[in-house]
Coordinates of N, CA, C and O in Angstrom, one line a residue:
F130 N -9.9 2.2 -0.2 CA -10.5 1.8 1.4 C -11.7 2.7 1.8 O -11.4 4.0 2.3
D131 N -12.6 2.7 2.2 CA -13.4 3.3 2.3 C -13.3 3.1 4.3 O -12.8 1.8 4.7
D132 N -13.9 3.9 5.2 CA -14.4 2.8 7.1 C -15.2 1.7 6.9 O -14.8 0.4 7.9
A133 N -16.2 1.4 6.0 CA -16.5 0.0 6.2 C -15.9 -1.4 5.9 O -16.0 -2.0 6.1
D134 N -15.0 -0.6 5.0 CA -13.9 -1.8 4.9 C -12.8 -2.0 5.5 O -12.6 -3.2 5.9
L135 N -12.4 -1.2 6.2 CA -11.7 -1.4 7.2 C -12.8 -1.7 8.4 O -11.2 -2.6 9.3
E136 N -13.7 -1.3 9.2 CA -14.7 -2.2 9.8 C -14.2 -4.0 9.7 O -14.1 -4.7 10.3
A137 N -15.0 -4.0 8.2 CA -14.9 -5.0 8.3 C -13.5 -5.8 7.8 O -13.6 -7.0 8.6
A138 N -12.8 -5.7 7.7 CA -11.3 -5.9 7.4 C -10.6 -6.7 9.3 O -10.6 -7.3 9.6
I139 N -10.9 -5.6 10.4 CA -10.8 -5.7 11.7 C -11.6 -6.6 12.1 O -11.2 -8.2 12.7
A140 N -13.1 -7.0 12.4 CA -13.5 -7.8 12.0 C -13.7 -9.1 11.8 O -13.8 -10.6 12.4
E141 N -12.6 -9.5 10.8 CA -11.9 -10.6 10.3 C -11.0 -10.4 10.9 O -10.3 -12.1 10.7
G142 N -10.6 -10.2 11.6 CA -8.7 -10.6 12.6 C -7.4 -9.6 11.6 O -6.7 -9.7 12.5
A143 N -7.9 -9.1 10.6 CA -6.5 -8.3 10.3 C -6.2 -7.2 10.8 O -7.3 -6.3 12.1
T144 N -5.3 -6.9 11.1 CA -4.8 -5.1 11.6 C -4.6 -4.3 10.6 O -4.1 -4.6 9.9
V145 N -5.1 -3.3 11.3 CA -5.2 -2.3 10.4 C -4.6 -1.3 10.9 O -4.1 -0.6 12.0
V146 N -3.3 -0.8 10.0 CA -2.8 -0.1 10.2 C -2.4 1.7 8.7 O -2.4 1.5 8.3
R147 N -2.4 2.8 9.8 CA -2.3 4.2 9.2 C -0.9 5.1 9.2 O -0.2 5.1 10.8
V148 N -0.6 4.3 8.4 CA 1.4 5.3 8.4 C 1.5 6.2 8.1 O 0.8 6.5 6.5
K149 N 1.8 7.2 9.0 CA 2.1 9.1 8.3 C 3.2 8.8 7.3 O 4.5 8.5 8.8
A150 N 3.9 10.1 6.5 CA 5.4 9.8 6.4 C 5.2 11.0 5.2 O 4.2 11.2 4.5
D151 N 6.2 11.6 4.4 CA 6.2 12.2 3.7 C 6.0 11.6 2.5 O 6.0 12.7 1.3
K152 N 7.2 10.4 2.7 CA 6.7 10.1 1.2 C 6.4 8.3 1.6 O 6.8 7.4 2.2
P153 N 5.2 8.4 0.5 CA 4.2 7.2 1.1 C 5.4 5.8 1.9 O 5.3 5.1 2.7
A154 N 6.0 5.5 0.3 CA 7.0 4.5 0.4 C 7.8 4.0 1.1 O 8.2 3.6 1.9
E155 N 8.4 5.5 1.6 CA 9.2 5.4 2.9 C 8.7 4.8 4.3 O 9.6 3.9 4.8
G156 N 7.7 5.6 4.0 CA 7.2 4.9 6.1 C 6.5 3.3 5.3 O 6.5 3.1 6.9
L157 N 6.4 3.0 4.5 CA 5.0 2.1 4.3 C 6.5 0.4 4.6 O 6.2 -0.1 5.3
I158 N 7.3 0.9 3.7 CA 8.4 0.5 3.7 C 9.4 0.2 5.3 O 9.6 -0.8 6.0
A159 N 9.6 1.5 6.0 CA 10.1 1.6 7.1 C 9.2 0.9 8.1 O 9.2 -0.9 9.2
F160 N 7.9 0.9 8.4 CA 6.8 0.1 8.8 C 7.1 -1.6 8.8 O 7.1 -2.0 9.9
A161 N 6.9 -2.0 7.3 CA 6.9 -3.0 7.3 C 7.9 -3.5 7.5 O 8.2 -5.1 8.1
Q162 N 9.0 -3.4 7.7 CA 11.0 -4.2 7.7 C 10.2 -4.2 9.7 O 10.9 -5.0 10.1
R163 N 10.4 -3.5 10.0 CA 10.2 -3.0 11.7 C 9.4 -4.2 12.0 O 10.2 -4.2 13.7
E164 N 8.1 -3.6 11.4 CA 7.2 -4.8 12.3 C 7.3 -6.5 11.8 O 6.3 -7.1 12.3
G165 N 8.1 -6.7 11.1 CA 8.5 -7.6 10.5 C 6.6 -8.0 9.3 O 5.6 -9.2 9.8
V166 N 5.8 -7.2 8.8 CA 4.6 -7.7 7.9 C 5.2 -8.7 7.2 O 6.8 -8.7 6.1
T167 N 4.3 -9.0 7.1 CA 4.0 -11.0 6.1 C 2.9 -10.6 4.9 O 3.2 -11.2 3.6
H168 N 2.3 -9.4 4.9 CA 0.8 -9.8 3.9 C 0.9 -8.1 4.4 O 0.3 -7.7 5.1
V169 N 0.6 -7.8 2.8 CA 0.2 -6.5 3.3 C -0.9 -6.4 1.9 O -0.7 -7.0 0.9
I170 N -2.0 -5.6 2.0 CA -2.6 -5.1 0.8 C -2.4 -3.6 0.6 O -2.7 -2.9 1.8
F171 N -2.6 -3.3 -0.5 CA -2.4 -2.1 -1.8 C -3.6 -1.9 -2.2 O -4.5 -2.8 -2.9
G172 N -4.4 -0.8 -2.1 CA -5.3 -0.4 -2.9 C -4.6 0.1 -4.6 O -3.1 0.8 -4.2
Q173 N -5.1 -0.1 -6.1 CA -4.7 0.4 -6.5 C -4.7 1.7 -6.3 O -5.5 2.4 -6.6
S174 N -3.3 1.9 -7.7 CA -3.1 3.5 -7.8 C -4.1 4.0 -9.0 O -4.3 3.8 -9.6
A175 N -4.4 5.4 -8.7 CA -5.3 6.2 -8.9 C -4.4 6.7 -10.6 O -4.6 7.5 -11.2
R176 N -2.7 6.6 -10.3 CA -2.1 7.5 -11.2 C -2.2 7.6 -12.5 O -2.7 5.8 -12.8
T177 N -1.9 8.1 -13.4 CA -2.1 7.5 -15.1 C -0.8 6.3 -15.3 O 0.5 6.6 -14.3
R178 N -0.7 6.4 -16.3 CA 0.7 5.1 -16.6 C 1.7 6.5 -17.0 O 3.0 5.9 -16.8
W179 N 1.4 7.5 -17.4 CA 2.3 8.3 -17.4 C 3.0 8.5 -16.4 O 4.2 8.1 -16.0
E180 N 1.8 9.2 -15.0 CA 2.6 9.0 -14.3 C 3.6 8.4 -13.0 O 4.7 8.8 -13.0
L181 N 3.4 7.1 -13.5 CA 3.7 6.0 -13.0 C 5.3 6.3 -13.4 O 6.0 5.9 -12.6
L182 N 5.8 5.8 -14.9 CA 6.2 5.5 -15.7 C 7.5 7.3 -14.8 O 8.8 6.5 -15.0
L183 N 6.8 7.8 -14.8 CA 7.7 9.4 -14.9 C 8.6 9.3 -13.1 O 9.4 9.7 -12.6
R184 N 7.4 8.7 -11.7 CA 7.4 9.0 -11.2 C 7.8 7.3 -9.7 O 8.1 7.8 -9.2
G185 N 7.4 6.6 -10.7 CA 7.7 5.3 -10.4 C 6.5 5.0 -9.3 O 5.4 6.0 -9.3
S186 N 6.0 3.4 -8.3 CA 5.0 3.7 -8.2 C 5.1 3.5 -6.3 O 6.5 2.1 -6.7
T187 N 4.3 3.4 -5.7 CA 5.1 2.6 -3.9 C 5.0 1.8 -4.7 O 5.6 0.5 -3.3
L188 N 4.3 0.8 -4.4 CA 3.8 -0.5 -4.9 C 4.9 -1.5 -5.1 O 5.8 -1.9 -4.6
D189 N 6.3 -0.6 -6.1 CA 7.1 -1.5 -7.0 C 8.8 -0.8 -5.6 O 9.3 -1.9 -5.5
R190 N 8.3 0.1 -5.7 CA 9.3 0.1 -4.4 C 8.9 -0.4 -2.8 O 9.7 -0.9 -2.5
F191 N 8.2 -0.6 -2.8 CA 7.9 -1.4 -1.0 C 8.5 -3.4 -1.7 O 9.0 -3.6 -1.3
L192 N 8.0 -3.7 -3.3 CA 8.0 -5.5 -3.2 C 10.1 -5.1 -3.3 O 10.5 -5.9 -3.2
G193 N 10.3 -4.4 -3.7 CA 11.6 -4.1 -4.2 C 12.6 -4.3 -3.0 O 13.3 -4.8 -2.8
A194 N 12.0 -3.3 -1.6 CA 12.1 -3.5 -0.2 C 11.8 -4.8 -0.2 O 12.6 -4.4 1.5
V195 N 10.7 -5.1 0.4 CA 10.2 -6.5 1.2 C 9.9 -7.3 0.6 O 9.0 -7.3 0.3
P196 N 10.5 -7.7 0.2 CA 10.3 -9.3 -1.3 C 10.0 -10.4 -0.3 O 9.1 -10.4 -1.8
D197 N 9.7 -10.2 1.0 CA 9.3 -11.9 1.3 C 7.7 -11.5 2.1 O 7.5 -12.5 2.4
A198 N 7.3 -10.2 1.9 CA 5.7 -10.2 1.7 C 5.1 -10.5 0.8 O 5.2 -9.8 -0.3
A199 N 4.1 -10.7 0.9 CA 2.6 -11.3 0.6 C 2.5 -9.9 -0.2 O 1.3 -9.2 0.8
V200 N 1.8 -9.4 -0.9 CA 1.1 -8.7 -1.9 C 0.0 -9.4 -2.3 O 0.1 -9.3 -3.5
Q201 N -1.4 -7.6 -1.7 CA -2.6 -8.1 -2.5 C -2.7 -6.8 -2.6 O -2.9 -5.8 -2.0
V202 N -3.2 -6.8 -4.4 CA -3.8 -5.5 -4.8 C -4.7 -5.4 -5.3 O -5.9 -6.2 -6.3
V203 N -5.9 -4.5 -4.6 CA -7.3 -4.4 -4.7 C -7.6 -3.5 -5.7 O -7.0 -2.0 -5.6
P204 N -8.4 -3.6 -6.8 CA -8.8 -2.7 -7.8 C -9.5 -1.5 -7.4 O -10.5 -1.7 -6.5
L205 N -9.4 -0.6 -8.4 CA -10.3 1.1 -8.1 C -11.5 0.2 -8.1 O -12.2 -0.5 -9.0
G206 N -12.1 1.2 -7.0 CA -14.0 0.5 -7.0 C -14.8 1.9 -8.0 O -14.1 2.8 -8.7
D207 N -16.1 1.8 -8.6 CA -16.5 2.0 -9.3 C -16.8 3.3 -8.9 O -17.8 4.6 -9.3
G208 N -17.1 4.0 -7.3 CA -17.7 5.2 -6.5 C -17.0 5.2 -5.6 O -17.1 5.0 -4.2

């Protein structure tokens, strides 16, 4: 997402949070569980299928740990 996307989301009533953590999946999961997150939007990963197979994905870890949250995945943009 770029700043314009974030500003548009806020204008529509979204709460936008930036989570800093050594391991992104763990930071997102901890925040979602602590705050009772019910809906989250992820950007599509730019990693290759091979990288995802070797290291797993943040999205898969999140879905396993926060199964009751509605999740949307936004595809990568063209530029």
